[in-house]
């Protein structure tokens, strides 16, 4: 069959089209000298995500000179082609002496001073499937927005769980994605020092040198460290307190070196935990906040609380969930005179091994810590976790570390954030005189949580001491309630005693005031803090000694003054008999608010300065300090805020008789 005859125009078009095809083919062939056809390599990519493409780009951080040599045919003898998304098995295994580090699976090794150990995160691990959920996030407890997404910054302390929980603004039914370039993925490399060499000199308060973490992304430097030939192609960080972290935007294999510097004067080895995660840091440390606040202490115990766990309201399911779930946080405590944790104080596993008190299952002296979720106390009356630590030494300074074991619901290999989270320490001190006792969780005065005048001989059981104070306050409140019943509370607005306050406000305010003044906050008599008021100075100390007449407090004026030679109310002197102590006076604004909440018919009034105001009430000090007593107070919890904006100006009212009975 003869071929069709083309017109001159059709002949020219056909020739042009054929020439174009030849040019395009030559261009593609020249600009892409290496093609990869490896169907088996696709298995390392998430099978549910069809948006991934095989990348044929060379290693992202290869030097320009090396690229030039490679294009000129001068390929390095050590060059190893790497393709994003392809398993290492296609191109070979890591050299001997390099350990593989899987995703969220820590490597744990001993290392001697002067030694360097090597690890690698394979290309397959880097481009593996991201975790579909984070079991420790507790999203169901944090609430949802109207669009179904997880709530953000208003959700209390959970927002401060660090980088491990930073990507919280994504729908829970979708897999978390990383916000990096298409050919890069963020790899979180973290290290915790668990053990370290000990000093050869007994009692020496110094730590050995910190471990150093080296990172290389170059196939020419697969053993990064202080002696690496290609040291210009590596980065490093020195651990701080046993913690190190390096996030890396990676395209392929990552090489890691862990160096233990020489440690003259120290014996034994280091032990460390190294982890890599494509999801979030396996270990976390917050160096900016402690999120742990001292409420008060006595000679042998201390009471501490966390920041708010949620900002939701009491009728919110998230709020309620906190009280039906196990407490998420743990605490470490350690005497500051003991140097065992020095150099390990930012490491979860370091504190787990060395802290004197570690409040978790099978931890050191766990029985000395009582843990629970509390509310109705402190700023905002939101849920907080509470720690009551006992068996402490008197007159001692301690570190308190808030921590999460794993991600609070699971820990260890295979768990995102499974290495734990640690916050910077809170410092607190115990008292010395032995006649102040921390009480909390009272039935009536439920917001009382601080040290009160005590005597271990008359009240060796704190439960009996709590009951004494609480029952006395309840009895006084009942007398007040009878007076309040005489006021026309349920009436028209024109007949009410105030358009701004009602009887419910009066009753609440009276209870706040009553608990603050009937249960005084106690401090050591030996303390020289200027805002403290000496009490009971004419009595014997609990050790049967008497006040040194040379002390300033023993002057004749004080010895004769009612405010100094006896307690705030007679019950303390007759039943408790604490001996001399000093009181943190109730805040003056409690009394000033007194006349604002209750009807004038009850005749409430506060003492004037000439009639003992300064001996009966204190003044709020700088943010964070406690220079006067109010219910829910915690040291440095209300820093950088004012009482007015925090709802802490509890309005207090009382009958004149009760006022002067308790404030003498």
XYZ file of C-alpha atoms in Angstrom:
664
model
C 0.000 0.000 0.000
C 1.609 3.294 -1.003
C 2.352 5.824 1.732
C 0.228 8.966 1.743
C 1.795 11.875 0.036
C 2.462 14.851 2.377
C 2.041 18.416 1.416
C 5.093 20.672 1.776
C 3.632 22.222 4.978
C 2.961 18.792 6.518
C 6.489 17.656 5.673
C 8.014 20.625 7.486
C 5.825 20.027 10.601
C 6.784 16.348 10.765
C 10.494 17.156 10.510
C 10.248 19.786 13.251
C 8.358 17.410 15.574
C 10.928 14.627 15.108
C 13.813 17.014 15.777
C 12.103 18.283 18.965
C 11.683 14.736 20.270
C 15.382 14.042 19.698
C 16.426 17.253 21.513
C 14.158 16.592 24.503
C 15.450 13.013 24.814
C 19.084 14.172 24.667
C 18.437 16.894 27.316
C 16.807 14.533 29.768
C 19.514 11.910 29.274
C 22.358 14.409 29.829
C 20.873 16.207 32.830
C 19.989 12.986 34.685
C 22.973 10.656 34.329
C 21.656 8.170 36.860
C 18.180 6.645 36.794
C 16.851 4.423 39.551
C 14.280 1.754 38.990
C 13.787 0.124 42.413
C 10.233 -0.855 43.125
C 11.377 -2.615 46.285
C 12.610 0.689 47.671
C 9.149 2.198 47.854
C 8.287 0.001 50.799
C 10.046 2.421 53.161
C 7.486 5.129 52.401
C 4.136 5.339 54.094
C 1.867 3.196 51.936
C -1.112 5.370 52.859
C 0.451 8.522 51.505
C 0.502 8.665 47.717
C 1.985 12.143 47.589
C 5.582 10.949 48.200
C 7.857 10.719 45.179
C 11.212 9.083 44.858
C 13.908 11.738 45.006
C 16.969 11.447 42.817
C 18.711 14.421 44.401
C 22.180 13.908 45.766
C 22.799 14.307 49.475
C 21.558 17.795 50.337
C 24.643 19.005 52.177
C 27.310 17.730 49.745
C 29.910 20.419 49.231
C 29.812 22.380 45.960
C 33.337 21.242 45.132
C 32.393 17.606 45.524
C 29.398 18.082 43.247
C 31.620 19.721 40.664
C 34.123 16.839 40.818
C 31.318 14.327 40.523
C 29.886 15.955 37.399
C 33.390 16.048 35.947
C 33.691 12.322 36.365
C 36.050 12.561 39.377
C 33.776 10.690 41.730
C 35.239 10.193 45.192
C 36.237 6.652 46.062
C 34.168 6.863 49.257
C 31.068 8.331 47.666
C 27.903 6.346 48.262
C 24.807 7.328 46.233
C 21.849 7.994 48.540
C 18.261 8.392 47.470
C 15.557 9.716 49.783
C 13.058 6.994 50.554
C 15.258 4.025 49.614
C 16.290 1.363 52.111
C 19.960 1.059 52.956
C 19.837 -2.607 51.886
C 19.830 -1.461 48.268
C 23.141 0.363 48.614
C 24.849 -1.513 51.419
C 25.118 -1.585 55.229
C 26.833 0.781 57.636
C 30.510 0.064 58.292
C 31.581 -2.041 61.263
C 31.645 -0.280 64.633
C 28.514 1.759 63.937
C 25.303 0.831 65.756
C 21.901 1.283 64.118
C 19.420 3.532 65.923
C 15.737 2.781 65.112
C 12.935 5.334 65.498
C 11.896 5.959 69.135
C 14.070 3.064 70.312
C 16.901 4.280 72.537
C 20.383 2.845 72.444
C 21.884 2.303 75.904
C 25.610 1.771 76.367
C 28.417 2.203 78.842
C 31.264 4.406 77.646
C 34.644 4.993 79.271
C 36.399 8.368 79.440
C 38.397 8.994 76.274
C 36.179 6.721 74.174
C 33.907 7.611 71.237
C 31.020 5.425 70.116
C 29.187 5.636 66.793
C 25.574 5.319 65.731
C 23.575 5.824 62.571
C 19.965 6.522 61.687
C 19.325 4.822 58.374
C 17.603 6.351 55.407
C 14.801 3.807 55.830
C 14.233 4.919 59.432
C 14.312 8.583 58.468
C 11.635 8.100 55.819
C 9.591 5.604 57.789
C 5.957 6.077 58.741
C 5.266 8.806 61.279
C 3.429 7.753 64.408
C -0.308 7.944 63.806
C -1.020 9.223 67.310
C 0.766 10.270 70.474
C -0.599 8.198 73.356
C 0.562 10.603 76.055
C -1.103 13.700 74.603
C -4.380 13.035 76.409
C -6.314 14.870 73.736
C -9.631 13.701 75.145
C -8.731 15.450 78.387
C -7.673 18.692 76.774
C -10.890 19.438 74.953
C -11.692 20.221 71.354
C -12.329 23.369 69.414
C -15.489 23.826 67.415
C -13.631 22.636 64.321
C -12.672 19.383 66.029
C -9.034 20.309 66.516
C -7.110 20.041 69.761
C -7.201 23.114 71.973
C -4.068 25.192 72.130
C -2.412 27.610 74.494
C -5.222 27.961 77.021
C -4.924 24.420 78.271
C -2.650 24.853 81.241
C 0.510 22.899 81.925
C -0.055 20.357 79.158
C 0.944 23.093 76.723
C 4.377 23.045 78.329
C 5.182 19.408 77.722
C 7.756 20.720 75.304
C 8.592 19.896 71.718
C 7.249 16.392 72.146
C 3.746 17.843 72.138
C 4.268 21.027 70.169
C 2.366 19.950 67.051
C -1.017 19.752 68.762
C -3.087 21.732 66.279
C -3.958 18.872 63.959
C -7.103 16.724 63.652
C -6.770 13.531 65.662
C -8.059 11.396 62.786
C -5.163 12.461 60.583
C -1.567 11.363 60.817
C 0.792 14.052 62.051
C 2.896 15.665 59.308
C 6.149 17.516 59.511
C 6.381 21.053 58.250
C 9.647 20.690 56.336
C 10.733 20.705 52.717
C 9.484 17.822 50.600
C 12.947 16.255 50.405
C 13.746 16.820 54.122
C 12.474 15.426 57.377
C 13.178 16.653 60.900
C 14.989 14.097 63.033
C 15.066 14.722 66.796
C 18.275 13.398 68.346
C 18.438 13.451 72.152
C 20.763 12.130 74.828
C 20.411 11.493 78.564
C 23.379 10.647 80.764
C 22.202 8.009 83.231
C 25.436 7.366 85.168
C 28.782 9.118 85.302
C 32.246 8.593 86.817
C 32.656 9.412 90.506
C 35.282 11.607 92.067
C 38.367 9.982 93.588
C 38.197 12.545 96.383
C 35.532 11.821 98.991
C 33.109 14.695 99.411
C 34.358 16.619 96.399
C 31.441 18.593 95.015
C 32.253 18.580 91.319
C 31.026 16.629 88.324
C 33.058 14.958 85.570
C 33.087 16.469 82.057
C 29.851 16.184 80.117
C 29.343 13.801 77.212
C 29.551 15.339 73.742
C 27.189 14.587 70.876
C 28.452 14.815 67.266
C 26.253 14.766 64.146
C 27.270 14.257 60.517
C 25.136 14.156 57.375
C 28.019 13.415 55.059
C 28.751 9.867 53.842
C 32.409 10.917 53.914
C 32.209 11.333 57.709
C 30.414 8.285 59.025
C 32.258 8.404 62.362
C 31.923 11.993 63.578
C 33.849 12.986 66.633
C 36.788 15.015 67.902
C 39.257 13.157 65.674
C 37.177 12.852 62.520
C 39.057 13.468 59.264
C 36.100 15.382 57.874
C 35.505 17.403 61.040
C 34.278 20.346 58.975
C 31.241 18.302 58.000
C 29.868 17.757 61.476
C 28.191 19.648 64.273
C 28.297 18.928 67.963
C 26.784 19.903 71.284
C 28.037 19.406 74.832
C 25.457 17.935 77.184
C 24.214 20.242 79.923
C 23.415 18.518 83.196
C 23.266 15.205 81.377
C 20.898 16.353 78.618
C 21.651 17.099 74.966
C 19.363 17.658 71.998
C 19.952 18.350 68.302
C 17.083 18.589 65.794
C 18.327 17.864 62.269
C 16.634 18.571 58.933
C 17.818 15.461 57.145
C 17.520 13.950 53.679
C 19.227 10.599 54.186
C 21.494 8.640 56.569
C 22.545 10.467 59.737
C 25.769 9.574 61.527
C 26.196 10.177 65.261
C 29.195 10.121 67.560
C 29.058 10.109 71.365
C 32.327 11.100 73.015
C 33.258 10.715 76.674
C 36.052 13.212 77.411
C 38.941 12.175 79.575
C 38.102 12.662 83.263
C 41.218 13.004 85.453
C 40.402 12.515 89.108
C 37.303 10.437 88.390
C 36.762 6.682 88.366
C 34.353 4.403 86.532
C 32.391 4.868 83.306
C 29.449 6.787 81.885
C 26.153 5.236 80.907
C 23.912 7.029 78.463
C 20.666 6.701 76.560
C 20.659 7.951 72.961
C 17.489 8.211 70.903
C 16.353 9.443 67.493
C 12.777 10.143 66.511
C 11.048 11.382 63.382
C 7.968 12.201 65.520
C 9.166 14.290 68.489
C 12.063 14.344 70.988
C 12.302 11.076 72.881
C 13.783 12.937 75.880
C 12.753 16.479 76.836
C 13.944 19.112 79.279
C 12.412 22.529 79.966
C 15.097 24.958 81.084
C 12.876 28.033 81.357
C 10.061 27.009 83.730
C 9.698 24.735 86.734
C 5.876 24.519 86.750
C 6.226 23.394 90.364
C 5.399 25.649 93.300
C 6.054 25.378 97.016
C 2.969 25.872 99.152
C 4.730 25.516 102.501
C 7.036 23.311 104.507
C 7.678 22.270 108.077
C 10.702 20.617 109.658
C 10.317 17.239 107.945
C 7.881 17.708 105.058
C 6.928 19.981 102.183
C 3.774 20.516 100.129
C 4.106 21.427 96.442
C 1.679 21.795 93.527
C 1.901 22.068 89.756
C 0.582 24.872 87.626
C -2.992 24.522 86.365
C -3.646 21.308 84.456
C -6.493 22.844 82.475
C -8.265 26.174 82.119
C -11.680 24.649 81.474
C -14.662 25.310 83.736
C -15.924 22.795 86.358
C -18.842 21.675 84.171
C -16.529 20.867 81.248
C -15.892 17.122 80.637
C -12.169 17.880 80.352
C -12.159 19.388 83.845
C -13.996 16.387 85.281
C -11.746 13.913 83.505
C -8.740 15.032 85.491
C -10.303 13.735 88.686
C -11.072 10.303 87.245
C -7.623 9.767 85.738
C -4.313 8.894 87.408
C -2.052 11.873 88.199
C 0.199 12.380 85.154
C 3.267 13.869 86.840
C 5.944 12.534 89.143
C 8.474 14.361 91.291
C 12.139 14.001 92.153
C 13.551 15.604 95.310
C 17.160 15.868 96.398
C 19.044 17.576 99.222
C 21.189 20.377 97.831
C 24.099 19.414 100.079
C 24.363 16.051 98.332
C 26.310 16.243 95.057
C 25.247 12.863 93.634
C 23.014 14.462 90.982
C 25.482 17.183 90.003
C 26.001 16.741 86.266
C 22.860 14.628 85.915
C 20.267 17.151 87.062
C 18.752 17.737 83.583
C 18.531 14.045 82.758
C 15.429 11.976 83.497
C 17.308 8.686 83.752
C 20.071 10.419 85.733
C 17.614 11.547 88.407
C 15.853 8.202 88.224
C 19.134 6.578 89.254
C 20.511 9.132 91.695
C 17.776 11.345 93.214
C 17.139 10.683 96.899
C 13.375 10.711 96.363
C 11.839 9.523 93.093
C 8.049 9.337 93.176
C 7.236 6.612 90.680
C 6.738 2.856 90.824
C 9.876 1.154 92.152
C 11.508 4.555 92.555
C 13.758 5.599 95.446
C 11.764 6.319 98.643
C 8.491 6.528 96.724
C 6.638 5.847 99.972
C 7.722 9.291 101.169
C 5.551 11.085 98.598
C 1.765 11.385 98.653
C 0.422 12.331 95.214
C -3.032 13.450 94.164
C -5.098 15.817 92.024
C -6.498 18.755 93.955
C -8.724 21.724 93.168
C -10.597 24.453 95.013
C -7.238 25.865 96.060
C -4.899 28.349 94.529
C -5.132 30.634 91.557
C -8.299 30.222 89.541
C -9.450 27.149 91.488
C -8.333 24.907 88.634
C -7.120 21.303 88.905
C -3.504 20.917 89.972
C -1.400 17.954 90.947
C -0.186 17.971 94.538
C 2.902 16.384 96.112
C 3.337 15.961 99.860
C 6.937 14.924 100.567
C 7.853 13.544 103.996
C 10.976 12.287 105.823
C 12.984 15.353 104.849
C 15.828 16.775 106.928
C 15.163 19.892 108.977
C 16.907 23.190 108.199
C 17.787 21.901 104.740
C 17.540 23.164 101.178
C 16.139 20.839 98.524
C 15.648 20.649 94.784
C 12.235 19.603 93.525
C 11.942 18.430 89.893
C 8.602 18.042 88.149
C 8.672 15.245 85.582
C 6.585 13.030 83.333
C 7.496 9.358 83.212
C 7.556 8.535 79.522
C 4.648 10.478 78.040
C 2.526 9.904 81.203
C 0.690 6.842 79.880
C 3.517 4.751 78.427
C 7.314 4.769 78.368
C 10.285 3.104 76.774
C 11.057 1.834 73.289
C 8.442 2.479 70.631
C 6.740 5.301 72.553
C 6.830 8.877 71.258
C 8.396 10.879 74.081
C 9.045 7.599 75.889
C 12.243 8.836 77.540
C 10.447 11.257 79.847
C 10.086 14.980 80.319
C 11.838 17.041 82.987
C 11.433 20.641 84.117
C 14.053 22.842 85.741
C 14.157 22.487 89.546
C 12.264 24.422 92.175
C 14.236 25.298 95.307
C 12.610 24.911 98.711
C 13.711 24.778 102.333
C 12.470 22.989 105.412
C 11.899 24.720 108.740
C 14.046 24.165 111.819
C 12.175 24.768 115.082
C 9.859 21.769 115.001
C 6.651 23.509 116.127
C 5.043 24.182 112.744
C 3.144 21.406 110.924
C 1.862 21.423 107.329
C -1.825 20.549 107.122
C -4.094 20.339 104.050
C -7.245 18.684 102.724
C -9.405 19.968 105.584
C -13.122 19.289 105.413
C -14.545 22.754 106.157
C -11.588 25.068 105.530
C -10.758 23.171 102.346
C -8.499 25.894 100.962
C -6.186 25.882 103.974
C -2.834 24.357 102.987
C 0.176 25.599 104.958
C 2.087 25.111 108.210
C 0.181 25.857 111.430
C 1.331 26.096 115.082
C 1.872 22.575 116.382
C 3.543 20.448 119.016
C 4.644 16.892 118.179
C 4.145 15.907 121.812
C 0.539 17.058 122.157
C -0.417 16.263 118.556
C 1.886 13.593 117.129
C -0.790 12.794 114.525
C -1.405 15.471 111.897
C -4.939 14.147 111.316
C -5.927 15.055 114.884
C -4.331 18.481 114.499
C -6.289 19.140 111.291
C -9.519 18.128 112.972
C -8.894 20.464 115.930
C -8.396 23.528 113.737
C -11.143 22.647 111.261
C -13.791 21.887 113.895
C -13.048 25.142 115.693
C -13.462 27.165 112.489
C -16.709 25.374 111.667
C -18.139 26.160 115.103
C -17.324 29.858 114.685
C -18.908 29.868 111.244
C -22.148 28.403 112.566
C -22.488 31.296 114.997
C -22.043 33.720 112.123
C -24.607 31.919 109.981
C -27.259 32.440 112.667
C -26.662 36.197 112.461
C -26.791 36.149 108.671
C -30.168 34.404 108.760
C -31.612 37.562 110.298
C -30.825 39.530 107.144
C -33.429 39.813 104.377
C -31.398 38.136 101.652
C -34.116 36.905 99.270
C -35.867 40.148 98.531
C -36.279 42.687 95.768
C -33.263 44.585 94.522
C -34.587 47.816 96.002
C -34.802 46.218 99.443
C -31.413 44.475 99.376
C -28.549 45.829 101.455
C -26.357 46.136 98.366
C -26.794 46.038 94.622
C -23.221 44.786 94.216
C -23.137 42.039 96.862
C -25.610 39.593 98.313
C -25.772 37.192 101.246
C -24.022 34.441 99.288
C -21.072 36.788 98.792
C -21.134 37.604 102.478
C -21.167 33.952 103.535
C -18.343 33.029 101.175
C -16.236 36.011 102.196
C -16.711 35.327 105.871
C -15.584 31.742 105.444
C -12.467 32.873 103.589
C -11.588 35.362 106.279
C -12.442 33.058 109.145
C -10.265 30.193 107.915
C -7.336 32.570 107.349
C -7.432 34.073 110.844
C -8.645 31.109 112.912
C -5.943 28.868 111.412
C -2.807 31.046 111.455
C 0.152 30.390 109.167
C 3.210 29.413 111.224
C 6.889 30.164 110.737
C 10.057 29.455 112.717
C 10.591 31.711 115.713
C 14.276 31.731 114.779
C 13.498 33.414 111.452
C 14.434 37.084 111.067
C 12.021 37.894 108.231
C 10.715 41.399 108.961
C 7.030 40.750 108.162
C 6.628 38.000 110.781
C 4.761 38.605 114.042
C 6.154 36.942 117.213
C 3.553 34.944 119.135
C 3.452 33.171 122.488
C 6.872 34.449 123.553
C 6.162 34.055 127.275
C 5.769 30.284 126.967
C 8.360 27.499 126.910
C 9.662 26.073 123.665
C 8.687 22.473 122.938
C 12.131 21.377 124.169
C 11.360 22.974 127.584
C 13.767 25.891 127.125
C 12.692 29.524 127.363
C 13.316 32.562 125.227
C 16.792 34.052 125.535
C 16.295 37.407 127.294
C 18.948 38.921 125.020
C 16.849 38.372 121.894
C 15.110 41.427 120.464
C 11.702 39.760 120.772
C 12.178 39.382 124.548
C 11.924 43.109 125.307
C 9.594 44.215 128.065
C 7.091 45.740 125.643
C 6.574 42.458 123.830
C 6.489 40.424 127.019
C 3.615 42.567 128.277
C 1.778 42.882 124.964
C -1.166 40.611 124.298
C -0.302 40.345 120.583
C 3.149 38.925 121.389
C 2.800 36.880 124.541
C -0.082 34.718 123.380
C -1.488 33.203 120.218
C -4.197 34.605 117.976
C -6.830 32.566 119.789
C -6.808 30.748 123.099
C -7.342 27.316 121.558
C -3.770 27.247 120.288
C -2.277 27.974 123.701
C -4.535 25.681 125.705
C -4.752 22.670 123.394
C -1.770 22.752 121.048
C 0.805 24.541 123.253
C 3.362 25.176 120.476
C 5.578 27.508 122.495
C 7.046 30.626 120.842
C 6.575 30.852 117.071
C 6.115 33.536 114.456
C 3.009 34.102 112.373
C 2.601 35.115 108.755
C -0.237 37.583 109.311
C -3.423 37.438 107.207
C -3.401 39.891 104.312
C -4.733 43.327 105.132
C -6.931 43.421 102.035
C -8.956 40.557 103.491
C -10.082 42.829 106.269
C -10.528 45.859 104.032
C -12.895 43.838 101.895
C -14.765 42.881 105.039
C -17.128 45.823 105.093
C -17.883 45.547 101.367
C -19.576 42.158 101.340
C -21.831 41.968 104.374
C -24.674 44.199 105.569
C -23.801 47.167 107.756
C -26.354 45.898 110.274
C -23.857 43.242 111.345
C -21.487 46.016 112.445
C -18.320 44.663 110.877
C -15.171 46.796 111.109
C -11.414 46.445 110.896
C -8.944 47.792 113.464
C -7.277 51.109 112.685
C -3.524 51.520 112.671
C -3.721 52.978 116.180
C -5.813 50.039 117.303
C -3.485 47.237 116.137
C -3.959 46.913 112.377
C -0.232 46.352 111.789
C -0.120 43.676 114.498
C -3.156 41.870 113.093
C -2.732 42.019 109.314
C 0.129 41.938 106.848
C 0.666 43.530 103.449
C 1.163 41.708 100.162
C 4.751 41.823 98.961
C 6.430 41.534 95.557
C 4.994 39.077 93.078
C 5.761 35.519 94.034
C 6.672 36.077 97.675
C 4.309 35.406 100.571
C 4.522 38.247 103.079
C 0.954 37.816 104.314
C -1.345 34.836 104.453
C -4.278 34.157 102.147
C -5.956 30.916 101.220
C -4.482 29.155 98.200
C -1.140 30.951 98.428
C 1.858 29.276 96.774
C 5.340 30.678 96.379
C 6.028 32.259 92.977
C 2.837 30.908 91.454
C 1.398 34.376 90.961
C 4.550 36.078 89.723
C 4.033 38.979 87.307
C 0.350 39.217 88.134
C -1.706 41.222 90.537
C -4.119 40.032 93.137
C -6.965 41.983 91.640
C -6.763 40.275 88.260
C -6.368 36.852 89.785
C -9.452 36.913 91.927
C -7.430 36.638 95.108
C -8.839 39.628 96.932
C -11.089 37.470 99.031
C -13.607 39.702 100.745
C -13.700 38.971 104.433
C -16.363 39.784 106.959
C -16.975 38.924 110.567
C -18.912 39.956 113.591
C -17.168 42.513 115.782
C -16.910 40.039 118.605
C -15.284 37.394 116.397
C -13.001 40.019 114.854
C -11.505 41.152 118.118
C -11.520 37.684 119.630
C -9.281 36.384 116.863
C -7.125 39.436 116.215
C -5.956 40.287 119.685
